[in-house]
């Protein structure tokens, strides 16, 4: 059973790759590390303004990268303006494109 969940975590279905779903996942992971409900996280704020420390940010980045199959660099996470919305934009730009139907 855990293999199926791990596989899904690495390769979300195509409808799960929308900007809204990426942002929702980033907000969920941020809230989880802050010990807050997801609705308490304003995605427009920076991670610094939200109170996310660098260690939590690295963990969030790894989970988000693994979930959506993208590589995130430290500089993507630790810039002054980096927040859930900006991280979402980076992830969406780097999403692997689905193979064309043949």
Short mmCIF file of N, CA and C in Angstrom, two decimals, residues 17-64:
data_model
loop_
_atom_site.label_atom_id
_atom_site.label_comp_id
_atom_site.label_asym_id
_atom_site.label_seq_id
_atom_site.Cartn_x
_atom_site.Cartn_y
_atom_site.Cartn_z
N UNK A 17 -1.80 18.92 -11.37
CA UNK A 17 -0.65 19.76 -11.70
C UNK A 17 -1.06 21.18 -12.07
N UNK A 18 -2.27 21.55 -11.73
CA UNK A 18 -2.71 22.91 -12.01
C UNK A 18 -2.07 23.87 -11.01
N UNK A 19 -2.02 25.13 -11.37
CA UNK A 19 -1.44 26.13 -10.47
C UNK A 19 -2.18 26.14 -9.13
N UNK A 20 -3.50 26.02 -9.17
CA UNK A 20 -4.28 26.01 -7.93
C UNK A 20 -3.92 24.84 -7.02
N UNK A 21 -3.75 23.66 -7.62
CA UNK A 21 -3.43 22.49 -6.78
C UNK A 21 -2.01 22.55 -6.25
N UNK A 22 -1.08 23.10 -7.05
CA UNK A 22 0.29 23.27 -6.56
C UNK A 22 0.30 24.24 -5.40
N UNK A 23 -0.39 25.37 -5.55
CA UNK A 23 -0.44 26.36 -4.48
C UNK A 23 -1.09 25.78 -3.23
N UNK A 24 -2.17 25.03 -3.41
CA UNK A 24 -2.84 24.41 -2.26
C UNK A 24 -1.90 23.48 -1.52
N UNK A 25 -1.09 22.72 -2.25
CA UNK A 25 -0.15 21.79 -1.60
C UNK A 25 0.95 22.56 -0.87
N UNK A 26 1.47 23.62 -1.50
CA UNK A 26 2.51 24.43 -0.85
C UNK A 26 1.96 25.05 0.43
N UNK A 27 0.75 25.59 0.37
CA UNK A 27 0.11 26.19 1.56
C UNK A 27 -0.10 25.12 2.63
N UNK A 28 -0.56 23.95 2.22
CA UNK A 28 -0.79 22.85 3.17
C UNK A 28 0.51 22.47 3.88
N UNK A 29 1.59 22.34 3.12
CA UNK A 29 2.87 21.97 3.73
C UNK A 29 3.40 23.08 4.64
N UNK A 30 3.20 24.32 4.23
CA UNK A 30 3.63 25.45 5.05
C UNK A 30 2.86 25.46 6.37
N UNK A 31 1.55 25.30 6.29
CA UNK A 31 0.71 25.28 7.49
C UNK A 31 1.11 24.13 8.40
N UNK A 32 1.39 23.00 7.81
CA UNK A 32 1.79 21.83 8.59
C UNK A 32 3.03 22.13 9.43
N UNK A 33 4.00 22.79 8.83
CA UNK A 33 5.23 23.09 9.55
C UNK A 33 5.07 24.22 10.55
N UNK A 34 4.07 25.04 10.35
CA UNK A 34 3.80 26.11 11.31
C UNK A 34 2.84 25.65 12.41
N UNK A 35 2.25 24.47 12.24
CA UNK A 35 1.27 23.99 13.21
C UNK A 35 -0.03 24.77 13.15
N UNK A 36 -0.35 25.26 11.96
CA UNK A 36 -1.55 26.09 11.76
C UNK A 36 -2.49 25.40 10.78
N UNK A 37 -3.78 25.74 10.80
CA UNK A 37 -4.67 25.25 9.75
C UNK A 37 -4.30 25.92 8.43
N UNK A 38 -4.54 25.23 7.31
CA UNK A 38 -4.17 25.75 6.00
C UNK A 38 -4.71 27.14 5.71
N UNK A 39 -5.91 27.44 6.19
CA UNK A 39 -6.52 28.74 5.94
C UNK A 39 -5.82 29.88 6.64
N UNK A 40 -4.94 29.56 7.59
CA UNK A 40 -4.23 30.59 8.34
C UNK A 40 -2.99 31.10 7.60
N UNK A 41 -2.64 30.44 6.50
CA UNK A 41 -1.44 30.81 5.75
C UNK A 41 -1.83 31.69 4.57
N UNK A 42 -1.31 32.92 4.56
CA UNK A 42 -1.54 33.83 3.43
C UNK A 42 -0.46 33.55 2.39
N UNK A 43 -0.82 32.98 1.24
CA UNK A 43 0.19 32.61 0.25
C UNK A 43 0.94 33.79 -0.35
N UNK A 44 0.42 35.00 -0.19
CA UNK A 44 1.10 36.18 -0.74
C UNK A 44 2.26 36.65 0.13
N UNK A 45 2.29 36.21 1.39
CA UNK A 45 3.37 36.61 2.29
C UNK A 45 4.63 35.80 2.01
N UNK A 46 5.77 36.34 2.41
CA UNK A 46 7.02 35.58 2.27
C UNK A 46 7.08 34.54 3.37
N UNK A 47 7.91 33.53 3.16
CA UNK A 47 8.09 32.52 4.20
C UNK A 47 8.61 33.18 5.48
N UNK A 48 9.47 34.17 5.33
CA UNK A 48 9.99 34.89 6.50
C UNK A 48 8.85 35.55 7.27
N UNK A 49 7.96 36.24 6.54
CA UNK A 49 6.83 36.90 7.19
C UNK A 49 5.88 35.90 7.85
N UNK A 50 5.82 34.70 7.30
CA UNK A 50 4.96 33.66 7.87
C UNK A 50 5.59 33.00 9.10
N UNK A 51 6.89 33.22 9.29
CA UNK A 51 7.57 32.63 10.44
C UNK A 51 8.17 31.26 10.16
N UNK A 52 8.37 30.94 8.88
CA UNK A 52 8.98 29.66 8.52
C UNK A 52 10.49 29.80 8.62
N UNK A 53 11.13 28.91 9.39
CA UNK A 53 12.59 28.97 9.49
C UNK A 53 13.23 28.21 8.34
N UNK A 54 14.54 28.36 8.19
CA UNK A 54 15.23 27.79 7.04
C UNK A 54 15.16 26.27 7.00
N UNK A 55 15.22 25.61 8.14
CA UNK A 55 15.13 24.15 8.15
C UNK A 55 13.76 23.68 7.68
N UNK A 56 12.70 24.30 8.18
CA UNK A 56 11.36 23.95 7.72
C UNK A 56 11.20 24.25 6.23
N UNK A 57 11.79 25.33 5.78
CA UNK A 57 11.70 25.70 4.37
C UNK A 57 12.36 24.66 3.49
N UNK A 58 13.49 24.13 3.93
CA UNK A 58 14.16 23.08 3.17
C UNK A 58 13.27 21.84 3.11
N UNK A 59 12.67 21.48 4.22
CA UNK A 59 11.78 20.31 4.25
C UNK A 59 10.56 20.54 3.35
N UNK A 60 9.97 21.71 3.44
CA UNK A 60 8.83 22.04 2.57
C UNK A 60 9.24 21.93 1.10
N UNK A 61 10.39 22.51 0.76
CA UNK A 61 10.88 22.46 -0.61
C UNK A 61 11.09 21.05 -1.11
N UNK A 62 11.66 20.21 -0.28
CA UNK A 62 11.88 18.81 -0.69
C UNK A 62 10.56 18.08 -0.92
N UNK A 63 9.61 18.30 -0.03
CA UNK A 63 8.31 17.63 -0.19
C UNK A 63 7.58 18.11 -1.44
N UNK A 64 7.61 19.41 -1.66
CA UNK A 64 6.95 19.97 -2.84
C UNK A 64 7.64 19.47 -4.11
#
